[in-house]
Coordinates of C-alpha atoms in Angstrom, one line a residue:
Chain A
M1 CA -5.4 21.7 18.8
K2 CA -3.9 22.5 15.6
A3 CA -3.9 19.8 12.7
L4 CA -1.4 20.0 9.8
V5 CA -2.4 18.1 6.6
A6 CA 0.2 17.4 3.9
V7 CA -1.4 17.2 0.4
K8 CA 0.2 16.2 -2.9
R9 CA -0.7 17.2 -6.4
V10 CA -0.8 14.1 -8.6
V11 CA -2.2 12.9 -12.0
D12 CA -5.9 12.3 -11.6
A13 CA -6.8 8.8 -10.5
N14 CA -8.9 8.2 -13.5
V15 CA -6.2 9.0 -16.0
K16 CA -4.5 6.1 -17.7
V17 CA -0.8 7.3 -17.8
R18 CA 1.5 6.8 -20.8
V19 CA 5.3 6.2 -20.5
K20 CA 7.3 8.6 -22.6
P21 CA 8.9 7.2 -25.7
D22 CA 12.4 8.0 -24.4
N23 CA 11.7 5.9 -21.0
S24 CA 12.7 8.9 -18.9
G25 CA 9.2 9.0 -17.2
V26 CA 5.4 9.2 -17.5
D27 CA 4.1 11.8 -19.8
L28 CA 2.2 14.4 -17.8
T29 CA 1.7 17.1 -20.3
N30 CA -2.0 18.1 -20.7
V31 CA -2.9 15.4 -18.2
K32 CA -5.6 16.3 -15.6
M33 CA -4.1 16.7 -12.1
S34 CA -5.8 16.5 -8.8
I35 CA -5.4 16.2 -5.2
N36 CA -4.0 12.7 -4.3
P37 CA -7.2 10.8 -3.1
F38 CA -5.7 9.7 0.1
C39 CA -4.7 13.4 0.9
E40 CA -8.3 14.4 0.3
I41 CA -9.5 11.8 2.9
A42 CA -6.8 13.4 5.3
V43 CA -8.3 16.9 4.7
E44 CA -11.8 15.5 5.3
E45 CA -10.8 14.0 8.5
A46 CA -9.2 17.2 9.9
V47 CA -12.3 19.1 8.9
R48 CA -14.6 16.6 10.7
L49 CA -12.4 16.9 13.7
K50 CA -12.7 20.7 13.4
E51 CA -16.6 20.4 13.2
K52 CA -16.5 18.3 16.5
G53 CA -14.6 20.9 18.2
T54 CA -11.5 18.8 18.7
V55 CA -9.3 20.7 16.1
S56 CA -9.2 24.6 16.2
E57 CA -7.1 25.4 13.1
I58 CA -6.2 23.3 10.0
V59 CA -3.1 24.2 8.2
V60 CA -2.4 22.6 4.8
V61 CA 0.9 22.0 3.3
S62 CA 2.0 20.8 -0.1
I63 CA 5.5 20.5 -1.5
G64 CA 5.7 20.7 -5.3
P65 CA 5.6 23.1 -8.2
K66 CA 3.7 26.5 -8.1
E67 CA 0.6 24.8 -9.5
A68 CA 0.3 22.7 -6.2
Q69 CA -1.4 26.0 -5.1
E70 CA -4.6 24.7 -6.7
Q71 CA -4.7 21.6 -4.5
I72 CA -4.0 23.8 -1.4
R73 CA -7.0 26.1 -2.5
S74 CA -9.2 22.9 -3.0
S75 CA -8.3 21.8 0.6
M76 CA -9.2 25.3 1.8
A77 CA -12.5 25.1 0.0
L78 CA -13.1 21.9 1.9
G79 CA -12.5 23.7 5.2
A80 CA -8.7 24.1 5.8
D81 CA -7.8 27.6 7.3
R82 CA -4.4 28.3 5.9
G83 CA -1.9 27.0 3.5
I84 CA 1.8 26.7 3.0
L85 CA 3.4 25.8 -0.4
V86 CA 7.0 24.6 -0.3
E87 CA 7.9 25.2 -3.9
A88 CA 10.3 22.6 -5.2
D89 CA 11.1 20.4 -8.2
D90 CA 9.1 17.2 -7.7
S91 CA 11.6 15.2 -9.6
Q92 CA 14.4 15.9 -7.0
L93 CA 12.3 14.9 -4.1
G94 CA 12.2 11.5 -2.6
A95 CA 10.0 10.5 0.4
L96 CA 12.8 11.3 2.8
E97 CA 13.4 14.8 1.5
V98 CA 9.6 15.3 1.8
A99 CA 9.6 14.0 5.3
K100 CA 12.5 16.3 6.2
I101 CA 10.8 19.4 4.9
L102 CA 7.5 18.3 6.7
K103 CA 9.5 18.0 9.9
G104 CA 10.6 21.6 9.5
V105 CA 6.9 22.7 8.9
V106 CA 5.9 20.7 12.0
E107 CA 8.5 22.3 14.1
A108 CA 7.5 25.8 12.9
E109 CA 3.7 25.1 13.3
Q110 CA 3.5 22.8 16.3
P111 CA 0.6 20.9 15.4
Q112 CA -0.7 18.2 17.6
L113 CA -2.1 16.0 14.8
I114 CA -0.4 15.5 11.5
L115 CA -2.5 13.9 8.8
L116 CA -1.3 12.5 5.6
G117 CA -2.5 10.0 3.0
K118 CA -1.1 6.6 3.4
Q119 CA 0.3 6.7 -0.2
A120 CA 0.5 9.0 -3.4
I121 CA -1.1 7.2 -6.4
D122 CA 1.6 8.4 -8.6
D123 CA 4.9 6.7 -7.0
D124 CA 3.0 4.4 -4.8
S125 CA 5.8 4.6 -2.0
N126 CA 3.7 4.5 1.0
Q127 CA 6.7 6.0 3.1
V128 CA 6.2 9.8 3.9
G129 CA 4.2 9.6 7.2
Q130 CA 6.2 6.7 8.7
M131 CA 9.4 8.6 7.9
L132 CA 8.1 11.9 9.4
G133 CA 7.1 9.8 12.5
A134 CA 10.8 8.6 13.0
L135 CA 12.2 12.2 12.2
L136 CA 9.9 13.7 14.8
G137 CA 10.1 10.8 17.3
A138 CA 6.3 10.7 17.3
G139 CA 4.0 7.8 17.2
Q140 CA 2.3 6.7 13.9
G141 CA -1.0 5.4 13.1
T142 CA -0.8 4.4 9.5
F143 CA -3.5 3.1 7.2
A144 CA -6.2 4.5 9.5
S145 CA -9.7 3.6 9.1
E146 CA -11.0 5.3 12.3
V147 CA -9.5 8.1 14.4
K148 CA -10.6 9.0 18.0
V149 CA -8.9 11.9 19.9
E150 CA -9.4 11.5 23.6
G151 CA -7.7 14.0 25.7
D152 CA -4.1 14.0 25.0
K153 CA -4.2 10.5 23.2
V154 CA -5.5 9.5 19.9
Q155 CA -6.8 5.9 19.3
V156 CA -6.3 4.8 15.7
T157 CA -7.8 1.8 14.0
R158 CA -5.5 0.5 11.4
E159 CA -6.2 -1.7 8.4
I160 CA -3.8 -4.6 8.5
D161 CA -3.5 -7.7 6.4
G162 CA -5.5 -10.0 8.6
G163 CA -8.3 -7.4 9.6
L164 CA -8.0 -4.4 12.0
Q165 CA -5.7 -3.3 14.7
T166 CA -6.2 -0.5 17.1
V167 CA -3.3 1.4 18.6
E168 CA -3.1 4.4 21.1
L169 CA -0.6 7.2 20.3
G170 CA 0.5 10.2 22.5
L171 CA 0.4 13.6 21.0
P172 CA 1.7 14.8 18.5
A173 CA 0.8 11.9 16.5
I174 CA 1.1 11.1 12.8
I175 CA -1.8 9.6 11.2
T176 CA -1.9 8.2 7.5
T177 CA -5.4 7.7 5.9
D178 CA -6.8 4.6 4.3
L179 CA -9.6 4.8 1.8
R180 CA -12.3 3.8 4.4
L181 CA -11.6 6.5 6.9
N182 CA -14.2 8.8 5.5
E183 CA -15.8 10.0 2.2
P184 CA -14.7 13.4 1.3
R185 CA -17.3 16.2 0.7
Y186 CA -17.5 18.2 -2.4
A187 CA -16.6 21.8 -2.1
A188 CA -19.5 24.1 -2.5
L189 CA -19.0 27.2 -4.8
P190 CA -19.3 29.8 -2.0
N191 CA -16.5 28.0 -0.2
I192 CA -14.4 27.8 -3.3
M193 CA -14.8 31.6 -3.5
K194 CA -13.9 32.0 0.1
A195 CA -10.9 29.8 -0.3
R196 CA -9.4 32.3 -2.6
K197 CA -9.1 34.8 0.3
K198 CA -7.5 32.4 2.8
P199 CA -3.9 33.0 3.6
L200 CA -1.2 31.0 1.6
D201 CA 2.5 31.3 2.4
T202 CA 5.2 30.3 -0.1
K203 CA 8.3 28.8 1.3
S204 CA 11.4 26.9 -0.2
P205 CA 13.0 23.7 1.0
A206 CA 16.0 25.9 2.0
D207 CA 13.9 27.7 4.4
Y208 CA 13.7 24.4 6.3
G209 CA 17.4 23.7 5.8
V210 CA 16.6 20.9 3.5
S211 CA 18.4 20.1 0.1
P212 CA 16.0 18.3 -2.2
A213 CA 18.3 15.9 -3.8
T214 CA 17.3 12.3 -3.5
K215 CA 19.8 9.5 -3.6
L216 CA 17.4 7.4 -5.5
K217 CA 18.1 7.6 -9.3
T218 CA 15.4 6.6 -11.7
V219 CA 17.4 4.9 -14.5
K220 CA 14.4 4.4 -16.7
V221 CA 10.6 4.0 -16.8
E222 CA 9.0 1.5 -19.0
A223 CA 5.5 0.4 -20.0
P224 CA 4.6 -2.9 -18.3
A225 CA 4.5 -6.0 -20.3
E226 CA 1.3 -6.3 -22.4
R227 CA -0.9 -9.3 -21.8
K228 CA -1.6 -11.2 -24.8
A229 CA -5.2 -10.6 -26.1
G230 CA -7.7 -13.1 -24.6
V231 CA -10.7 -14.7 -26.1
Q232 CA -14.5 -14.4 -25.4
V233 CA -15.8 -17.8 -24.6
K234 CA -19.5 -18.4 -25.4
S235 CA -20.5 -20.9 -22.9
V236 CA -19.5 -22.4 -19.4
D237 CA -18.6 -25.7 -21.2
E238 CA -16.1 -24.0 -23.4
L239 CA -14.8 -22.0 -20.4
V240 CA -14.2 -25.3 -18.4
E241 CA -12.8 -26.9 -21.5
K242 CA -10.3 -24.0 -22.0
L243 CA -9.3 -23.9 -18.4
K244 CA -8.7 -27.6 -18.3
N245 CA -7.0 -28.3 -21.5
E246 CA -5.6 -25.1 -22.8
A247 CA -4.7 -23.1 -19.7
K248 CA -4.4 -26.3 -17.5
V249 CA -5.1 -24.5 -14.3
I250 CA -7.9 -26.6 -12.9
Chain B
M1 CA 27.1 -8.0 0.9
S2 CA 25.3 -8.6 4.2
I3 CA 21.6 -8.7 4.0
L4 CA 19.1 -8.3 6.8
V5 CA 15.6 -9.7 6.3
I6 CA 12.8 -8.8 8.7
A7 CA 10.7 -11.8 9.6
E8 CA 7.0 -11.4 9.2
H9 CA 5.2 -13.6 11.8
D10 CA 2.6 -13.8 14.6
N11 CA 4.9 -14.8 17.4
K12 CA 3.9 -18.6 16.8
A13 CA 4.7 -19.1 13.0
L14 CA 6.8 -17.7 10.4
N15 CA 4.6 -16.1 7.7
A16 CA 5.2 -17.5 4.2
A17 CA 5.9 -13.9 2.8
T18 CA 9.3 -14.1 4.6
L19 CA 10.3 -17.0 2.1
N20 CA 9.7 -14.6 -0.9
V21 CA 11.8 -11.9 0.7
V22 CA 14.7 -14.4 1.3
A23 CA 14.3 -15.3 -2.4
A24 CA 14.8 -11.7 -3.3
A25 CA 17.8 -11.4 -1.1
Q26 CA 19.3 -14.4 -2.8
K27 CA 19.0 -12.6 -6.1
I28 CA 21.1 -9.9 -4.5
G29 CA 23.7 -12.3 -3.1
G30 CA 25.6 -12.3 0.1
D31 CA 25.1 -13.6 3.7
I32 CA 21.4 -13.6 4.8
T33 CA 20.5 -12.9 8.3
V34 CA 16.8 -13.0 9.5
L35 CA 15.5 -10.9 12.2
V36 CA 12.8 -12.2 14.4
A37 CA 11.4 -9.4 16.6
G38 CA 8.7 -10.7 18.7
S39 CA 7.5 -11.8 22.2
G40 CA 7.8 -15.4 23.0
A41 CA 8.9 -16.0 19.5
Q42 CA 11.5 -18.8 19.9
A43 CA 9.4 -21.0 17.6
V44 CA 9.4 -18.5 14.8
A45 CA 13.3 -18.2 15.1
D46 CA 13.6 -21.9 14.9
Q47 CA 11.5 -22.1 11.8
A48 CA 13.5 -19.2 10.3
A49 CA 16.7 -21.2 11.0
K50 CA 15.4 -24.1 8.8
V51 CA 14.8 -21.7 5.9
A52 CA 17.1 -22.5 2.8
G53 CA 19.7 -20.0 2.3
V54 CA 19.6 -18.2 5.7
S55 CA 23.0 -18.0 7.5
K56 CA 21.9 -16.6 10.7
V57 CA 18.8 -15.7 12.7
L58 CA 18.7 -12.9 15.3
L59 CA 16.0 -13.1 17.9
A60 CA 15.0 -10.1 19.7
D61 CA 12.5 -11.3 22.2
D62 CA 10.7 -8.6 24.3
A63 CA 7.2 -7.7 25.1
A64 CA 7.7 -4.5 23.2
Y65 CA 7.8 -6.4 20.0
A66 CA 4.7 -8.5 20.6
N67 CA 2.4 -6.7 18.2
Q68 CA 5.2 -5.3 15.8
L69 CA 4.5 -1.6 16.8
A70 CA 6.6 0.3 14.3
E71 CA 7.9 2.7 16.9
N72 CA 9.6 -0.2 18.8
V73 CA 10.5 -2.4 15.9
A74 CA 12.0 0.2 13.6
K75 CA 14.1 1.4 16.4
L76 CA 15.5 -2.1 16.9
V77 CA 16.1 -2.4 13.1
A78 CA 18.0 0.8 13.0
S79 CA 20.2 -0.3 15.9
L80 CA 21.6 -3.3 13.9
S81 CA 24.4 -1.9 12.0
G82 CA 26.6 -3.5 9.5
Y83 CA 24.1 -4.6 6.8
T84 CA 24.3 -3.3 3.1
H85 CA 20.6 -4.2 2.7
I86 CA 17.6 -4.2 4.8
L87 CA 14.5 -6.1 3.4
A88 CA 11.0 -6.9 4.5
A89 CA 7.9 -8.0 2.8
S90 CA 5.4 -5.5 1.2
T91 CA 2.8 -6.4 3.8
T92 CA 1.0 -3.9 6.0
T93 CA 3.6 -4.7 8.7
G94 CA 6.6 -4.3 6.5
K95 CA 5.2 -1.1 5.0
N96 CA 4.6 0.2 8.5
V97 CA 7.9 -0.5 10.0
L98 CA 10.5 -0.1 7.2
P99 CA 10.1 3.5 6.2
R100 CA 10.4 4.4 9.8
A101 CA 13.6 2.4 10.1
A102 CA 15.0 4.0 6.8
A103 CA 14.5 7.4 8.2
L104 CA 16.2 6.6 11.5
L105 CA 19.0 5.5 9.4
D106 CA 18.8 8.7 7.2
V107 CA 18.6 6.7 4.1
S108 CA 16.0 6.7 1.2
M109 CA 13.9 3.6 0.7
I110 CA 12.5 1.6 -2.2
T111 CA 8.9 0.3 -1.9
D112 CA 7.6 -3.0 -3.5
I113 CA 10.6 -4.1 -5.6
I114 CA 9.5 -6.7 -8.2
A115 CA 13.0 -7.5 -9.7
V116 CA 16.7 -7.3 -8.7
E117 CA 18.7 -5.9 -11.6
G118 CA 22.0 -5.5 -9.4
P119 CA 23.0 -5.2 -5.9
K120 CA 21.6 -1.5 -5.8
T121 CA 19.3 -1.5 -8.8
F122 CA 15.8 -2.6 -8.8
K123 CA 12.4 -2.5 -10.6
R124 CA 9.3 -1.3 -9.1
P125 CA 5.8 -0.6 -10.3
I126 CA 4.6 3.2 -10.2
Y127 CA 1.3 4.7 -11.2
A128 CA -0.9 1.7 -10.1
G129 CA 1.3 -0.7 -12.1
N130 CA 0.9 1.3 -15.3
A131 CA 4.6 2.0 -15.5
I132 CA 7.7 0.0 -14.3
A133 CA 10.6 2.2 -12.9
T134 CA 14.2 1.0 -12.7
V135 CA 15.6 2.5 -9.6
E136 CA 19.3 2.8 -8.5
S137 CA 20.1 3.5 -4.9
G138 CA 23.0 5.8 -4.0
E139 CA 22.7 5.0 -0.3
S140 CA 25.2 3.2 1.8
V141 CA 22.4 0.8 3.1
V142 CA 19.7 -0.3 0.6
V143 CA 16.3 -0.5 2.5
A144 CA 13.4 -1.9 0.6
T145 CA 10.2 -3.9 0.7
V146 CA 9.7 -6.8 -1.5
R147 CA 6.6 -7.6 -3.5
G148 CA 6.1 -11.4 -2.5
T149 CA 4.4 -12.4 -5.6
A150 CA 7.3 -11.3 -7.9
F151 CA 9.8 -13.8 -6.4
D152 CA 9.4 -17.6 -6.0
A153 CA 9.5 -18.7 -2.3
V154 CA 12.6 -20.5 -1.1
A155 CA 12.1 -23.9 0.6
N156 CA 11.1 -23.6 4.3
D157 CA 13.5 -26.5 5.3
G158 CA 16.9 -27.6 4.5
G159 CA 18.7 -24.6 6.3
S160 CA 20.6 -24.9 9.5
A161 CA 21.3 -21.4 10.6
A162 CA 22.4 -20.5 14.2
V163 CA 20.0 -18.5 16.3
E164 CA 21.5 -15.6 18.2
A165 CA 19.9 -13.3 20.6
A166 CA 19.7 -9.6 19.7
A167 CA 19.6 -6.9 22.3
S168 CA 16.2 -5.3 22.7
T169 CA 16.0 -1.5 22.2
G170 CA 13.0 -1.6 24.6
D171 CA 9.6 0.3 24.3
A172 CA 9.8 3.7 22.7
G173 CA 6.9 4.7 24.9
I174 CA 5.0 6.6 22.2
S175 CA 2.5 3.9 21.3
K176 CA 0.4 1.3 22.7
F177 CA -1.3 -1.7 21.3
V178 CA -5.0 -1.7 22.1
S179 CA -6.7 -4.5 20.2
E180 CA -7.0 -6.5 17.1
E181 CA -9.8 -8.0 15.2
I182 CA -8.5 -10.7 12.8
V183 CA -10.8 -12.1 10.3
K184 CA -10.9 -15.9 10.6
S185 CA -10.9 -18.1 7.5
E186 CA -10.6 -21.7 6.5
R187 CA -9.6 -20.7 2.9
P188 CA -6.0 -20.3 1.8
E189 CA -4.4 -16.9 2.5
L190 CA -5.2 -14.4 -0.3
T191 CA -1.7 -13.4 -1.4
A192 CA -0.4 -16.9 -1.4
A193 CA -3.3 -18.8 -2.9
R194 CA -2.9 -20.8 -6.3
I195 CA -6.6 -19.8 -7.3
V196 CA -8.4 -16.6 -6.4
V197 CA -12.2 -16.2 -6.9
S198 CA -13.1 -12.4 -6.6
G199 CA -16.4 -10.6 -6.6
G200 CA -17.2 -7.0 -7.3
R201 CA -20.4 -4.7 -7.2
G202 CA -22.0 -7.0 -9.8
V203 CA -22.6 -9.7 -7.1
G204 CA -25.3 -7.4 -5.6
S205 CA -25.1 -8.1 -1.9
G206 CA -23.1 -9.7 0.9
E207 CA -25.4 -12.5 1.0
N208 CA -25.3 -13.2 -2.8
Y209 CA -21.5 -13.0 -2.7
H210 CA -21.4 -15.9 -0.4
T211 CA -24.3 -17.8 -2.1
V212 CA -22.8 -17.5 -5.5
L213 CA -19.0 -17.4 -4.9
D214 CA -18.6 -19.7 -2.0
P215 CA -19.3 -22.9 -3.7
L216 CA -17.0 -22.0 -6.5
A217 CA -14.2 -21.1 -4.2
D218 CA -14.9 -24.2 -2.1
K219 CA -14.7 -26.4 -5.3
L220 CA -11.4 -24.9 -6.5
G221 CA -9.8 -24.6 -3.1
A222 CA -9.4 -20.9 -3.8
A223 CA -9.0 -17.8 -1.7
Q224 CA -11.6 -15.2 -2.0
G225 CA -11.0 -11.6 -2.9
A226 CA -13.0 -8.5 -3.8
S227 CA -13.1 -5.3 -5.5
R228 CA -13.2 -2.1 -3.7
A229 CA -16.8 -1.5 -4.7
A230 CA -17.8 -4.8 -3.1
V231 CA -15.8 -3.8 0.2
D232 CA -17.3 -0.3 0.3
A233 CA -20.8 -1.6 -0.3
G234 CA -20.2 -3.9 2.8
F235 CA -20.5 -7.2 1.0
V236 CA -17.2 -8.4 2.5
P237 CA -14.6 -7.2 5.0
N238 CA -11.7 -4.8 3.7
D239 CA -8.9 -7.3 4.2
M240 CA -10.2 -9.1 1.0
Q241 CA -9.8 -6.2 -1.2
V242 CA -7.5 -6.8 -4.2
G243 CA -5.9 -3.7 -5.8
Q244 CA -3.7 -0.7 -5.6
T245 CA -4.9 0.0 -2.1
G246 CA -5.6 -3.6 -1.1
K247 CA -3.6 -6.7 -1.7
I248 CA -1.5 -7.5 -4.8
V249 CA -2.1 -11.1 -5.8
A250 CA -0.5 -13.0 -8.7
P251 CA -2.2 -16.6 -8.5
E252 CA -2.2 -19.1 -11.3
L253 CA -5.9 -18.4 -11.8
Y254 CA -7.9 -15.2 -11.1
I255 CA -11.6 -15.4 -11.5
A256 CA -13.1 -12.0 -11.6
V257 CA -17.0 -12.1 -11.2
G258 CA -19.0 -8.9 -11.4
I259 CA -15.9 -6.7 -11.4
S260 CA -15.8 -4.0 -14.2
G261 CA -11.9 -3.8 -13.9
A262 CA -11.0 -0.2 -12.7
I263 CA -7.3 0.8 -13.1
Q264 CA -6.9 0.5 -9.2
H265 CA -8.3 -3.0 -9.1
L266 CA -6.2 -4.2 -12.1
A267 CA -3.0 -3.0 -10.3
G268 CA -3.7 -5.7 -7.8
M269 CA -4.2 -8.7 -10.1
K270 CA -3.0 -8.2 -13.6
E271 CA 0.1 -10.2 -12.9
S272 CA -2.0 -13.3 -12.5
K273 CA -1.0 -16.2 -14.9
V274 CA -4.6 -16.7 -16.2
I275 CA -7.4 -14.3 -15.7
V276 CA -11.0 -15.2 -16.3
A277 CA -13.8 -12.5 -16.2
I278 CA -17.5 -13.2 -15.8
N279 CA -19.4 -10.2 -16.4
K280 CA -22.8 -9.1 -18.1
D281 CA -21.1 -6.1 -19.7
E282 CA -19.4 -6.9 -23.0
E283 CA -17.6 -3.7 -22.8
A284 CA -16.1 -4.0 -19.2
P285 CA -12.4 -3.1 -19.1
I286 CA -11.6 -6.4 -17.3
N287 CA -12.1 -8.2 -20.5
A288 CA -9.0 -6.5 -22.0
V289 CA -6.8 -8.2 -19.5
A290 CA -8.7 -11.5 -19.3
D291 CA -7.5 -14.5 -21.1
Y292 CA -11.0 -15.9 -21.2
W293 CA -14.1 -13.8 -20.6
L294 CA -17.8 -14.9 -20.6
V295 CA -20.6 -12.5 -20.9
G296 CA -23.6 -13.5 -18.9
D297 CA -25.5 -13.3 -15.6
L298 CA -23.2 -14.4 -12.8
N299 CA -26.1 -15.8 -10.9
T300 CA -26.7 -18.5 -13.6
V301 CA -23.3 -18.7 -15.0
V302 CA -21.4 -19.3 -11.6
P303 CA -23.5 -22.1 -10.4
E304 CA -23.3 -23.8 -13.9
L305 CA -19.4 -23.4 -13.6
V306 CA -19.4 -25.1 -10.2
S307 CA -21.4 -27.9 -11.5
K308 CA -19.1 -28.6 -14.4
I309 CA -15.8 -28.4 -12.8

C-alpha cells in the first residue's frame, strides 16, 4: 500500500526563539530550521512499515516556502521515495487550509495510510490530522504510540490523559504520531546523496483548488511575562523556611 | 452569544477540566450549554446541570459515544447548529475531537486559549510557550480548546440547568474502540493538583524515582510528574510527562527534582506559582525559572526535606 507523510519545516527544537520588537511575530532570520520532530517520527514509521513489506511506496508532502525542499530531501534520505512541495506562504496558512491542500494531495495520490505529526512545535496547534480526517471522512488515530496494520485495518494505540487507548480504523486512515512511537534514524551519507536524485514535484495550493487565506488573524505576538529571578538556597532548612514563611505554599 | 461547552467525562463523573472551560465561557459571556455525549451518562448530565453558570445541558446518550471516538463525537458536535462558540478542554479528548468538528463545520480553530480578550479575540501560547499570540477569529463560529490551568474553575454546585436529550448522529462506522489501559493512582490528578513533585533523568531509575519521590509526594499530598527523559528511560508511565508534548500544569508549588529544564519541559510548568529546583548542577536551566533552587544530591536532599516538612 501507499503511504503519504506530511512534513513541516519549523524552527529547530533547540532554538530559543525571540519575539520581534514590533510584536508582529517571532524572529526567524538566520535561525536554524529543521523538520518538525513529530513529522520525522511519521517518516520513520512509514519507512519501518516499508521495511516490513506493509508499505510499498512513501510519498512525502510539505506545504510551505521553497526552502521546505530541504525537509523533503531529508525525508527522502531517511527512506521516502518521492516528494511533493506545495509552495505557499506559511503566514497565510492555517491548519484548515493545510488540511484542505492535503485532502487534494490524498485524492490525487490515493494513499491507504496518511501519517502526520501530532503537532508542529512552532504553532503548537495539534489540528491538521484531525481536520484532514474530517475532510476525507476517514478514521483518525491521533497521538499514536503504536501502529499495527492487519489486512485492511489498522490498530493504533493512542496516548491519552489517563494512559493508553487502542482503536481500530478502516483504510484509508489518518495517523498522527506521538514522541514515543519510534526513534528516528539518522540519514547515512550515501542515502543523502541518493535522495538528491529522487523525484520532487512542485505544486501550488491553486492546483488543489485551495485559496490559502486563513480567517484567523494574528493581532500581535508578545514575549511571555518574565518570572522574577529566584534565589539559591544553601540548605534544606532554608528551603523549608522559605516555602513555609515566604512563599507560604506548604 | 450562545456557547456550547463539550463536557469531559468517563460516563460516570464529570471531569473537573470542564469547570475551567465553563469559566472561560463565562468570560466570553452569553448562554452556556453543556453537551454530554456518552453512553449511560445520565449521572454526568445531572452533575453538569448543577455547575454554576450553565443554562442548559444536552445529553446525547448512545453506545457510539461510550469511548469518545472522535469520528462519532465530532459528527454530533457539527450537527448542533446555532452556537457562536464551541469550546472544549485542551485535554487529549478535546484535542482529538474538536479540530475534526471544526473541519466538518468548515471553520478554523484556536488551540489552547489562555485568555479571553473579546468575544472573538484570544491569547494562546506558541513556540512551546516562548511567545504569546493574540488571535482574532473571523469565523462565524469560534471553535477553541481551553487551557484549564489558565482559568479558575467555576463551582460544581449552585446551578439548576434543565437536561434535554440531543438526537444521536449514530456511529460513523469508520473506527472502533478496542481497549484501554488506564493508570490507577491514589494521588491527585496531575493537571489539577495544588502541588506537583516531578522527577527527571537525575533520579536514575524507576525504583529510585519511587524510593525518593513517593515519600515527598505523600507528605505534601502532591501529584507526581516527570520529564520526558524520565519517561523515555522507562522510570514512569508516559501519562505523567509534563511539557510541551505532555501535560501542562500550573500548581501552586512545583518541585523539580533531577530535571535540567529543557525548553520543552518548561513549556509545561513555568506558569506554576512557586517553582523549586533540586539539582546537582549549578548551571541547570531550570534554575533560571525557579523561585528557590538547591544544589545538591537529590538522594540525600529529598529525604532530608521529607523529614523537615
